[in-house]
mmCIF file of C-alpha atoms and ligand atoms in Angstrom:
data_model
loop_
_atom_site.group_PDB
_atom_site.id
_atom_site.type_symbol
_atom_site.label_atom_id
_atom_site.label_comp_id
_atom_site.label_asym_id
_atom_site.label_seq_id
_atom_site.Cartn_x
_atom_site.Cartn_y
_atom_site.Cartn_z
ATOM 1 C CA MET R 1 3.576 -41.658 29.440
ATOM 2 C CA ALA R 2 5.073 -41.865 32.759
ATOM 3 C CA LYS R 3 2.855 -41.054 35.643
ATOM 4 C CA THR R 4 4.033 -38.769 38.581
ATOM 5 C CA ILE R 5 3.537 -39.984 41.975
ATOM 6 C CA THR R 6 4.532 -38.542 45.340
ATOM 7 C CA LEU R 7 7.062 -40.550 46.920
ATOM 8 C CA ILE R 8 7.614 -40.417 50.919
ATOM 9 C CA PRO R 9 10.027 -43.002 51.961
ATOM 10 C CA GLY R 10 9.210 -42.360 55.660
ATOM 11 C CA ASP R 11 11.019 -43.172 58.873
ATOM 12 C CA GLY R 12 12.679 -46.213 60.374
ATOM 13 C CA ILE R 13 12.762 -49.196 57.995
ATOM 14 C CA GLY R 14 10.830 -47.119 55.531
ATOM 15 C CA PRO R 15 14.035 -45.417 53.353
ATOM 16 C CA ARG R 16 15.277 -48.981 52.884
ATOM 17 C CA ILE R 17 12.174 -50.695 51.893
ATOM 18 C CA VAL R 18 11.055 -47.951 49.649
ATOM 19 C CA ASP R 19 14.505 -48.186 48.082
ATOM 20 C CA ALA R 20 14.231 -51.664 47.107
ATOM 21 C CA THR R 21 10.476 -51.180 46.031
ATOM 22 C CA LEU R 22 11.907 -48.667 43.514
ATOM 23 C CA ARG R 23 14.483 -50.806 42.124
ATOM 24 C CA ILE R 24 11.930 -53.581 41.580
ATOM 25 C CA LEU R 25 9.350 -51.308 39.879
ATOM 26 C CA ASP R 26 11.922 -50.075 37.661
ATOM 27 C CA ALA R 27 12.683 -53.605 36.689
ATOM 28 C CA ALA R 28 9.098 -54.416 36.197
ATOM 29 C CA GLY R 29 9.022 -51.564 33.415
ATOM 30 C CA ALA R 30 6.724 -49.203 35.751
ATOM 31 C CA GLU R 31 6.045 -46.308 34.098
ATOM 32 C CA LEU R 32 6.348 -43.844 36.933
ATOM 33 C CA GLU R 33 8.260 -40.318 37.941
ATOM 34 C CA TYR R 34 8.542 -39.634 41.631
ATOM 35 C CA ASP R 35 8.314 -36.434 43.536
ATOM 36 C CA ARG R 36 10.357 -37.113 46.426
ATOM 37 C CA GLN R 37 8.724 -35.579 49.776
ATOM 38 C CA ILE R 38 9.205 -35.841 53.588
ATOM 39 C CA ALA R 39 6.782 -36.274 56.286
ATOM 40 C CA GLY R 40 6.986 -37.669 60.084
ATOM 41 C CA MET R 41 10.126 -37.680 62.006
ATOM 42 C CA ALA R 42 12.286 -37.418 58.753
ATOM 43 C CA ALA R 43 10.469 -33.889 58.268
ATOM 44 C CA VAL R 44 10.839 -32.884 61.712
ATOM 45 C CA GLN R 45 14.354 -33.277 61.998
ATOM 46 C CA GLU R 46 14.912 -31.298 58.390
ATOM 47 C CA VAL R 47 12.194 -28.745 58.699
ATOM 48 C CA ALA R 48 10.762 -28.888 62.280
ATOM 49 C CA ASN R 49 7.386 -29.621 60.855
ATOM 50 C CA PRO R 50 6.080 -33.394 60.328
ATOM 51 C CA LEU R 51 3.789 -32.529 57.566
ATOM 52 C CA PRO R 52 5.286 -29.745 55.448
ATOM 53 C CA PRO R 53 3.117 -27.730 52.912
ATOM 54 C CA GLU R 54 5.513 -28.908 50.159
ATOM 55 C CA THR R 55 4.460 -32.462 50.590
ATOM 56 C CA ILE R 56 0.687 -31.605 50.896
ATOM 57 C CA ASP R 57 1.130 -29.581 47.620
ATOM 58 C CA SER R 58 2.840 -32.096 45.868
ATOM 59 C CA ALA R 59 0.192 -34.857 46.888
ATOM 60 C CA GLU R 60 -2.496 -32.398 45.806
ATOM 61 C CA ARG R 61 -0.811 -31.935 42.336
ATOM 62 C CA THR R 62 -0.045 -35.730 41.608
ATOM 63 C CA GLY R 63 -3.315 -37.291 43.378
ATOM 64 C CA LEU R 64 -0.935 -40.334 44.074
ATOM 65 C CA ILE R 65 1.152 -41.235 47.040
ATOM 66 C CA LEU R 66 3.256 -43.845 47.390
ATOM 67 C CA LYS R 67 4.543 -44.124 51.171
ATOM 68 C CA GLY R 68 6.879 -45.825 53.687
ATOM 69 C CA PRO R 69 5.953 -46.237 57.482
ATOM 70 C CA LEU R 70 5.795 -42.793 59.587
ATOM 71 C CA THR R 71 6.997 -42.838 63.345
ATOM 72 C CA THR R 72 4.356 -41.618 65.618
ATOM 73 C CA PRO R 73 5.538 -40.765 69.334
ATOM 74 C CA VAL R 74 3.608 -42.828 72.059
ATOM 75 C CA GLY R 75 1.623 -40.665 74.339
ATOM 76 C CA VAL R 76 3.174 -37.503 73.898
ATOM 77 C CA GLY R 77 4.438 -35.042 70.927
ATOM 78 C CA PHE R 78 2.848 -34.492 67.284
ATOM 79 C CA ARG R 79 -0.239 -36.837 66.485
ATOM 80 C CA SER R 80 0.079 -39.383 63.757
ATOM 81 C CA ILE R 81 0.903 -38.031 60.394
ATOM 82 C CA ASN R 82 -0.292 -41.138 59.013
ATOM 83 C CA VAL R 83 -3.842 -40.448 60.346
ATOM 84 C CA ALA R 84 -3.367 -36.818 59.424
ATOM 85 C CA LEU R 85 -2.612 -37.649 55.502
ATOM 86 C CA ARG R 86 -5.928 -39.781 55.492
ATOM 87 C CA LYS R 87 -7.768 -36.837 57.070
ATOM 88 C CA GLU R 88 -6.327 -34.113 55.015
ATOM 89 C CA PHE R 89 -6.970 -35.879 51.655
ATOM 90 C CA ASP R 90 -10.402 -37.497 52.722
ATOM 91 C CA LEU R 91 -8.822 -41.089 52.192
ATOM 92 C CA TYR R 92 -12.089 -42.539 53.620
ATOM 93 C CA ALA R 93 -11.353 -46.247 52.691
ATOM 94 C CA ALA R 94 -8.490 -48.382 53.740
ATOM 95 C CA VAL R 95 -8.308 -51.457 51.538
ATOM 96 C CA ARG R 96 -6.186 -54.130 53.004
ATOM 97 C CA PRO R 97 -5.783 -57.494 50.867
ATOM 98 C CA VAL R 98 -4.738 -60.423 52.987
ATOM 99 C CA VAL R 99 -3.354 -63.249 50.635
ATOM 100 C CA THR R 100 -1.274 -66.178 51.352
ATOM 101 C CA LEU R 101 1.683 -66.143 48.966
ATOM 102 C CA MET R 102 4.007 -68.350 50.717
ATOM 103 C CA PRO R 103 3.077 -72.033 51.215
ATOM 104 C CA GLY R 104 3.771 -73.996 54.625
ATOM 105 C CA GLY R 105 2.431 -70.904 57.159
ATOM 106 C CA ARG R 106 -0.507 -71.481 59.555
ATOM 107 C CA TYR R 107 -3.207 -71.484 56.547
ATOM 108 C CA GLU R 108 -3.081 -72.043 53.118
ATOM 109 C CA ASP R 109 -4.846 -70.182 50.203
ATOM 110 C CA ILE R 110 -6.053 -67.108 52.300
ATOM 111 C CA ASP R 111 -7.648 -64.504 50.126
ATOM 112 C CA LEU R 112 -9.449 -61.811 52.230
ATOM 113 C CA VAL R 113 -9.866 -58.131 52.170
ATOM 114 C CA LEU R 114 -10.371 -55.955 54.891
ATOM 115 C CA ILE R 115 -12.246 -52.528 54.336
ATOM 116 C CA ARG R 116 -11.627 -50.224 57.269
ATOM 117 C CA GLU R 117 -13.346 -46.613 57.608
ATOM 118 C CA ASN R 118 -10.155 -44.135 57.838
ATOM 119 C CA THR R 119 -11.502 -40.828 58.760
ATOM 120 C CA GLU R 120 -13.886 -41.553 61.928
ATOM 121 C CA GLY R 121 -14.364 -43.186 65.151
ATOM 122 C CA LEU R 122 -11.986 -42.804 67.939
ATOM 123 C CA TYR R 123 -9.202 -41.581 65.628
ATOM 124 C CA VAL R 124 -10.803 -38.154 64.841
ATOM 125 C CA GLY R 125 -8.747 -36.757 67.988
ATOM 126 C CA VAL R 126 -11.083 -35.652 70.318
ATOM 127 C CA GLU R 127 -9.891 -36.452 73.588
ATOM 128 C CA HIS R 128 -8.838 -34.461 76.570
ATOM 129 C CA TYR R 129 -7.809 -34.978 80.341
ATOM 130 C CA ILE R 130 -10.295 -34.143 83.143
ATOM 131 C CA GLY R 131 -8.646 -32.408 86.382
ATOM 132 C CA MET R 132 -9.795 -33.350 89.657
ATOM 133 C CA GLN R 133 -8.581 -32.636 93.264
ATOM 134 C CA GLY R 134 -5.234 -31.382 92.160
ATOM 135 C CA ASP R 135 -4.734 -34.035 89.691
ATOM 136 C CA PRO R 136 -4.847 -32.460 85.961
ATOM 137 C CA LYS R 137 -4.844 -36.054 84.565
ATOM 138 C CA ALA R 138 -7.149 -37.757 86.960
ATOM 139 C CA ALA R 139 -9.187 -38.765 84.105
ATOM 140 C CA ALA R 140 -9.310 -38.728 80.151
ATOM 141 C CA GLU R 141 -12.062 -38.745 77.614
ATOM 142 C CA SER R 142 -12.069 -39.901 73.845
ATOM 143 C CA VAL R 143 -14.890 -39.357 71.789
ATOM 144 C CA MET R 144 -15.830 -41.676 69.060
ATOM 145 C CA ILE R 145 -17.687 -40.206 65.956
ATOM 146 C CA VAL R 146 -19.674 -41.971 63.718
ATOM 147 C CA THR R 147 -21.643 -40.026 60.833
ATOM 148 C CA ARG R 148 -24.387 -41.642 58.853
ATOM 149 C CA PHE R 149 -22.549 -40.114 55.794
ATOM 150 C CA GLY R 150 -19.466 -41.783 56.821
ATOM 151 C CA ALA R 151 -20.848 -44.951 57.783
ATOM 152 C CA ARG R 152 -22.811 -45.232 54.443
ATOM 153 C CA ARG R 153 -19.837 -44.362 52.144
ATOM 154 C CA ILE R 154 -17.736 -47.090 53.594
ATOM 155 C CA VAL R 155 -20.282 -49.874 53.729
ATOM 156 C CA ARG R 156 -21.255 -49.001 50.030
ATOM 157 C CA TYR R 157 -17.545 -48.909 49.121
ATOM 158 C CA ALA R 158 -17.210 -52.342 50.565
ATOM 159 C CA PHE R 159 -20.200 -53.931 48.596
ATOM 160 C CA ASP R 160 -18.929 -52.019 45.322
ATOM 161 C CA TYR R 161 -15.631 -53.475 45.897
ATOM 162 C CA ALA R 162 -17.135 -57.093 46.327
ATOM 163 C CA VAL R 163 -19.290 -56.519 43.241
ATOM 164 C CA ALA R 164 -16.039 -55.253 41.068
ATOM 165 C CA ASN R 165 -13.792 -58.004 42.392
ATOM 166 C CA GLY R 166 -16.361 -61.109 41.982
ATOM 167 C CA ARG R 167 -16.551 -61.355 45.802
ATOM 168 C CA ARG R 168 -19.330 -63.504 47.716
ATOM 169 C CA LYS R 169 -19.925 -62.088 50.735
ATOM 170 C CA VAL R 170 -19.539 -59.096 52.936
ATOM 171 C CA THR R 171 -19.124 -59.266 56.830
ATOM 172 C CA PHE R 172 -19.757 -55.893 58.819
ATOM 173 C CA ALA R 173 -17.845 -56.426 62.182
ATOM 174 C CA HIS R 174 -19.318 -53.918 64.951
ATOM 175 C CA LYS R 175 -19.629 -53.783 68.793
ATOM 176 C CA ALA R 176 -23.502 -52.555 68.707
ATOM 177 C CA ASN R 177 -24.480 -54.790 71.738
ATOM 178 C CA ILE R 178 -22.450 -52.303 73.966
ATOM 179 C CA LEU R 179 -21.746 -48.892 71.847
ATOM 180 C CA LYS R 180 -25.517 -48.970 71.293
ATOM 181 C CA TYR R 181 -25.500 -45.169 69.662
ATOM 182 C CA THR R 182 -22.155 -44.932 67.366
ATOM 183 C CA GLN R 183 -21.864 -48.839 66.619
ATOM 184 C CA GLY R 184 -25.698 -49.203 66.455
ATOM 185 C CA LEU R 185 -26.000 -46.239 63.955
ATOM 186 C CA PHE R 186 -23.027 -47.843 61.837
ATOM 187 C CA LEU R 187 -24.977 -51.230 62.185
ATOM 188 C CA ASP R 188 -28.339 -49.824 60.996
ATOM 189 C CA VAL R 189 -26.421 -48.119 57.840
ATOM 190 C CA GLY R 190 -24.937 -51.469 57.128
ATOM 191 C CA HIS R 191 -28.191 -53.166 56.903
ATOM 192 C CA GLU R 192 -29.752 -50.547 54.959
ATOM 193 C CA VAL R 193 -27.045 -50.473 52.232
ATOM 194 C CA ALA R 194 -26.862 -54.343 52.346
ATOM 195 C CA LYS R 195 -30.255 -54.073 51.160
ATOM 196 C CA GLU R 196 -29.394 -52.502 48.069
ATOM 197 C CA TYR R 197 -27.257 -55.270 47.278
ATOM 198 C CA GLU R 198 -29.463 -58.390 47.820
ATOM 199 C CA GLY R 199 -29.091 -61.014 45.446
ATOM 200 C CA GLN R 200 -25.737 -59.884 44.507
ATOM 201 C CA VAL R 201 -23.455 -60.234 47.459
ATOM 202 C CA GLU R 202 -24.143 -62.171 50.701
ATOM 203 C CA PHE R 203 -24.229 -60.019 53.890
ATOM 204 C CA GLU R 204 -23.745 -60.967 57.637
ATOM 205 C CA ASP R 205 -22.991 -58.831 60.840
ATOM 206 C CA MET R 206 -20.851 -60.037 63.347
ATOM 207 C CA ILE R 207 -19.772 -58.820 66.938
ATOM 208 C CA ILE R 208 -16.078 -57.719 66.662
ATOM 209 C CA ASP R 209 -14.727 -59.867 69.407
ATOM 210 C CA ALA R 210 -16.375 -62.832 67.937
ATOM 211 C CA THR R 211 -15.004 -62.047 64.332
ATOM 212 C CA ALA R 212 -11.390 -62.159 66.072
ATOM 213 C CA MET R 213 -12.025 -65.455 67.312
ATOM 214 C CA HIS R 214 -13.538 -67.033 63.825
ATOM 215 C CA LEU R 215 -10.588 -65.249 61.958
ATOM 216 C CA VAL R 216 -8.321 -67.335 63.940
ATOM 217 C CA MET R 217 -10.269 -70.487 63.910
ATOM 218 C CA ASN R 218 -11.567 -70.570 60.375
ATOM 219 C CA PRO R 219 -10.768 -67.716 58.334
ATOM 220 C CA TYR R 220 -12.193 -69.306 55.094
ATOM 221 C CA ARG R 221 -15.645 -68.553 56.305
ATOM 222 C CA PHE R 222 -14.782 -64.769 55.543
ATOM 223 C CA ASP R 223 -14.550 -63.037 52.369
ATOM 224 C CA VAL R 224 -14.783 -58.911 52.370
ATOM 225 C CA LEU R 225 -14.954 -57.581 55.915
ATOM 226 C CA VAL R 226 -15.958 -53.888 56.715
ATOM 227 C CA MET R 227 -15.692 -52.088 60.108
ATOM 228 C CA GLU R 228 -14.861 -48.830 61.726
ATOM 229 C CA ASN R 229 -11.316 -47.480 62.013
ATOM 230 C CA MET R 230 -9.912 -48.855 65.454
ATOM 231 C CA PHE R 231 -11.492 -52.112 65.039
ATOM 232 C CA GLY R 232 -10.047 -52.202 61.268
ATOM 233 C CA ASP R 233 -6.743 -51.138 62.580
ATOM 234 C CA ILE R 234 -6.107 -53.853 65.017
ATOM 235 C CA LEU R 235 -7.755 -56.735 62.819
ATOM 236 C CA SER R 236 -5.440 -55.767 60.179
ATOM 237 C CA ASP R 237 -2.497 -56.846 62.031
ATOM 238 C CA LEU R 238 -4.359 -59.948 63.305
ATOM 239 C CA MET R 239 -5.218 -60.930 59.685
ATOM 240 C CA ALA R 240 -1.497 -60.197 58.503
ATOM 241 C CA GLY R 241 -0.650 -62.903 60.961
ATOM 242 C CA LEU R 242 -2.978 -65.370 59.100
ATOM 243 C CA VAL R 243 -0.289 -65.011 56.095
ATOM 244 C CA GLY R 244 3.221 -64.526 57.391
ATOM 245 C CA GLY R 245 3.093 -61.369 59.342
ATOM 246 C CA LEU R 246 3.179 -57.852 58.975
ATOM 247 C CA GLY R 247 5.988 -57.948 56.329
ATOM 248 C CA MET R 248 3.360 -59.508 53.973
ATOM 249 C CA ALA R 249 0.407 -56.839 54.372
ATOM 250 C CA PRO R 250 0.057 -53.807 51.757
ATOM 251 C CA SER R 251 -2.828 -51.442 51.832
ATOM 252 C CA GLY R 252 -4.541 -48.429 49.858
ATOM 253 C CA ASN R 253 -6.289 -45.455 51.223
ATOM 254 C CA ILE R 254 -8.412 -44.445 48.666
ATOM 255 C CA GLY R 255 -10.489 -40.981 48.536
ATOM 256 C CA GLU R 256 -12.503 -39.180 45.924
ATOM 257 C CA ARG R 257 -9.525 -37.531 44.427
ATOM 258 C CA LEU R 258 -6.355 -38.985 45.913
ATOM 259 C CA ALA R 259 -4.861 -42.227 46.747
ATOM 260 C CA MET R 260 -2.136 -43.258 49.148
ATOM 261 C CA PHE R 261 -0.421 -46.861 49.102
ATOM 262 C CA GLU R 262 1.593 -47.930 52.235
ATOM 263 C CA PRO R 263 2.280 -51.153 54.054
ATOM 264 C CA VAL R 264 0.227 -51.774 56.913
ATOM 265 C CA HIS R 265 3.015 -52.034 59.400
ATOM 266 C CA GLY R 266 4.997 -49.260 60.927
ATOM 267 C CA SER R 267 8.548 -47.960 60.718
ATOM 268 C CA ALA R 268 9.744 -50.922 63.202
ATOM 269 C CA PRO R 269 12.459 -49.206 64.879
ATOM 270 C CA ASP R 270 13.469 -52.248 66.617
ATOM 271 C CA ILE R 271 15.074 -53.404 63.299
ATOM 272 C CA ALA R 272 15.563 -49.921 61.612
ATOM 273 C CA GLY R 273 19.269 -49.612 59.876
ATOM 274 C CA LEU R 274 19.897 -53.318 59.874
ATOM 275 C CA ASN R 275 18.688 -54.133 56.483
ATOM 276 C CA ILE R 276 16.753 -57.168 57.625
ATOM 277 C CA ALA R 277 13.161 -55.885 57.037
ATOM 278 C CA ASN R 278 10.785 -57.601 54.689
ATOM 279 C CA PRO R 279 10.075 -55.193 52.073
ATOM 280 C CA THR R 280 7.153 -57.310 50.555
ATOM 281 C CA ALA R 281 4.577 -55.380 52.388
ATOM 282 C CA GLN R 282 5.950 -52.006 50.620
ATOM 283 C CA ILE R 283 6.272 -53.533 47.203
ATOM 284 C CA LEU R 284 2.780 -54.924 47.139
ATOM 285 C CA SER R 285 1.407 -51.630 48.111
ATOM 286 C CA ALA R 286 3.119 -50.339 45.038
ATOM 287 C CA CYS R 287 1.614 -52.972 43.072
ATOM 288 C CA MET R 288 -1.727 -51.584 44.258
ATOM 289 C CA LEU R 289 -0.793 -48.362 43.168
ATOM 290 C CA LEU R 290 0.022 -49.791 39.725
ATOM 291 C CA ASP R 291 -3.314 -51.642 39.634
ATOM 292 C CA HIS R 292 -4.967 -48.488 40.445
ATOM 293 C CA ILE R 293 -3.728 -46.386 37.650
ATOM 294 C CA GLY R 294 -3.921 -48.798 34.992
ATOM 295 C CA GLN R 295 -0.343 -50.622 35.022
ATOM 296 C CA ALA R 296 -1.759 -54.214 36.257
ATOM 297 C CA ASP R 297 0.778 -55.883 33.819
ATOM 298 C CA ALA R 298 3.502 -54.439 35.532
ATOM 299 C CA ALA R 299 2.162 -55.138 39.073
ATOM 300 C CA GLY R 300 1.568 -58.684 37.672
ATOM 301 C CA ARG R 301 5.074 -59.431 36.708
ATOM 302 C CA ILE R 302 6.077 -58.059 40.574
ATOM 303 C CA ARG R 303 3.726 -60.335 42.099
ATOM 304 C CA THR R 304 4.712 -63.399 39.928
ATOM 305 C CA ALA R 305 8.184 -62.775 40.786
ATOM 306 C CA ILE R 306 7.546 -62.430 44.569
ATOM 307 C CA ARG R 307 5.361 -65.758 44.619
ATOM 308 C CA SER R 308 8.483 -67.352 43.099
ATOM 309 C CA CYS R 309 10.716 -65.955 45.440
ATOM 310 C CA LEU R 310 8.918 -66.724 48.644
ATOM 311 C CA ARG R 311 7.897 -70.400 47.151
ATOM 312 C CA GLU R 312 11.534 -71.339 46.429
ATOM 313 C CA CYS R 313 12.337 -70.238 49.839
ATOM 314 C CA ASP R 314 16.130 -69.296 49.095
ATOM 315 C CA THR R 315 16.068 -65.779 49.871
ATOM 316 C CA LEU R 316 13.618 -65.192 52.642
ATOM 317 C CA THR R 317 14.177 -62.344 55.217
ATOM 318 C CA ARG R 318 14.158 -63.374 58.818
ATOM 319 C CA ASP R 319 10.524 -62.692 59.657
ATOM 320 C CA LEU R 320 9.862 -65.380 57.495
ATOM 321 C CA GLY R 321 12.405 -67.776 58.795
ATOM 322 C CA GLY R 322 15.486 -67.192 56.416
ATOM 323 C CA THR R 323 18.709 -65.163 56.663
ATOM 324 C CA ALA R 324 18.457 -62.909 53.741
ATOM 325 C CA SER R 325 18.721 -58.976 53.704
ATOM 326 C CA THR R 326 16.146 -56.404 52.389
ATOM 327 C CA ASP R 327 18.684 -56.033 49.622
ATOM 328 C CA GLU R 328 19.352 -59.621 48.821
ATOM 329 C CA PHE R 329 15.773 -60.129 48.732
ATOM 330 C CA ALA R 330 15.060 -57.384 46.435
ATOM 331 C CA ARG R 331 17.660 -58.642 44.180
ATOM 332 C CA SER R 332 16.133 -62.036 43.881
ATOM 333 C CA VAL R 333 12.806 -60.408 42.841
ATOM 334 C CA VAL R 334 14.484 -58.321 40.218
ATOM 335 C CA GLY R 335 16.409 -61.372 39.294
ATOM 336 C CA ARG R 336 13.251 -63.309 38.627
ATOM 337 C CA MET R 337 11.847 -60.832 36.416
ATOM 338 C CA ARG R 338 14.633 -60.680 33.572
HETATM 339 P P1 NAD F 1 5.514 -51.925 63.485
HETATM 340 O O1 NAD F 1 4.548 -52.477 62.787
HETATM 341 O O2 NAD F 1 6.518 -50.850 63.241
HETATM 342 O O3 NAD F 1 6.166 -53.210 64.178
HETATM 343 C C1 NAD F 1 5.684 -54.403 65.033
HETATM 344 C C2 NAD F 1 6.629 -55.418 64.875
HETATM 345 O O4 NAD F 1 6.614 -56.128 63.407
HETATM 346 C C3 NAD F 1 8.094 -55.339 65.167
HETATM 347 O O5 NAD F 1 8.560 -56.243 65.750
HETATM 348 C C4 NAD F 1 8.696 -55.014 63.805
HETATM 349 O O6 NAD F 1 10.202 -55.377 63.834
HETATM 350 C C5 NAD F 1 7.908 -55.967 62.970
HETATM 351 N N1 NAD F 1 7.748 -55.521 61.497
HETATM 352 C C6 NAD F 1 7.317 -54.515 61.026
HETATM 353 N N2 NAD F 1 7.385 -54.447 59.886
HETATM 354 C C7 NAD F 1 8.353 -55.333 59.505
HETATM 355 C C8 NAD F 1 8.867 -55.589 58.198
HETATM 356 N N3 NAD F 1 8.514 -55.132 57.214
HETATM 357 N N4 NAD F 1 9.750 -56.844 58.122
HETATM 358 C C9 NAD F 1 9.880 -57.471 59.234
HETATM 359 N N5 NAD F 1 9.451 -56.928 60.685
HETATM 360 C C10 NAD F 1 8.612 -56.029 60.444
HETATM 361 O O7 NAD F 1 4.784 -51.255 65.031
HETATM 362 P P2 NAD F 1 5.146 -50.573 66.343
HETATM 363 O O8 NAD F 1 6.552 -50.969 66.681
HETATM 364 O O9 NAD F 1 4.158 -50.756 66.913
HETATM 365 O O10 NAD F 1 5.374 -49.180 65.491
HETATM 366 C C11 NAD F 1 6.477 -48.408 65.377
HETATM 367 C C12 NAD F 1 6.224 -46.889 64.849
HETATM 368 O O11 NAD F 1 5.581 -47.138 63.447
HETATM 369 C C13 NAD F 1 5.270 -46.200 65.955
HETATM 370 O O12 NAD F 1 5.751 -44.645 65.701
HETATM 371 C C14 NAD F 1 4.144 -46.321 65.015
HETATM 372 O O13 NAD F 1 3.204 -45.024 65.565
HETATM 373 C C15 NAD F 1 4.182 -46.228 63.616
HETATM 374 N N6 NAD F 1 3.338 -46.899 62.786
HETATM 375 C C16 NAD F 1 3.264 -46.458 61.612
HETATM 376 C C17 NAD F 1 2.259 -46.775 60.590
HETATM 377 C C18 NAD F 1 2.153 -46.243 59.029
HETATM 378 O O14 NAD F 1 3.100 -45.378 58.755
HETATM 379 N N7 NAD F 1 0.961 -46.311 58.609
HETATM 380 C C19 NAD F 1 1.637 -47.961 60.643
HETATM 381 C C20 NAD F 1 1.763 -48.431 62.076
HETATM 382 C C21 NAD F 1 2.712 -48.023 63.094
#
């Protein structure tokens, strides 16, 4: 029986890469029905609310969201709706696999997973200006919140993920040398949880700046990485760069009662409307959704077709050095599933 999911096409390049994804899902025989909803700038324009209650209701009903990227105004205006959705549904674990699909890049055979804490840290939105000597914005303060509960459940998620997926090692990246309370608490919890998995999964902790350097110098020394919210946000983009860039990086945001799948990248306003965006990250996010709901066969068919497309190099989008449009790439993937 077809599973109904909430579909949010998103802003910028979102609608086109989501449309390409739907054609591919259809060709792969995915048993899905879509409840289309709006959020972000599209929703501001249509109903003057970046996160309409109908969208929240739909997600509550279906328990599953496939989402394109949403635009967040920089510095001013409404807060990120991506962050709001993760908080609204307590999607505490961002799962971001980074896998080489196309040979001939900087590295071959990369197979890493970043697990990012998605609800705490500096992204809780506790910040304000401090006025001094007539300047209302003389200073600004942001609060980083780390709870033992939040740290424990994300580190445990990373270990459980490692066990379930036959992974050998978890690296916990932190900044406890400087942020002795917030990151120190996180690190203590990391070691505490690691003890429960001794003998099953290797554990190491590493300072975040050194982690960034080692990821570029020798990514093969890592396997599963777990870290707090902002570090995870930044290193996700760095890790996408190891396998061809943001167009190749999917993600799942997992909570106890709801899961949301979206590309790591944003709405790419610089190339919106040009039909040149790489839809791979969006398509692979849909594959993660299919795995999540037990339709791994359809996901497998899509991944095989994408690999074949990328290896044959005849319909690459511009970010990968080709000239194909988003639609041409999607047609090529569909053609390989026939
Ligand atoms: P971005 O990820 O949109 O783009 C960064 C660069 O990568 C741009 O040059 C863009 O053209 C390129 N790029 C991104 N996706 C691509 C694709 N699929 N194919 C080819 N090239 C691609 O980051 P940004 O420009 O910093 O942010 C734009 C907007 O997206 C902002 O409003 C930001 O808040 C939002 N954003 C949303 C999400 C999300 O929805 N989860 C994530 C990150 C950023």
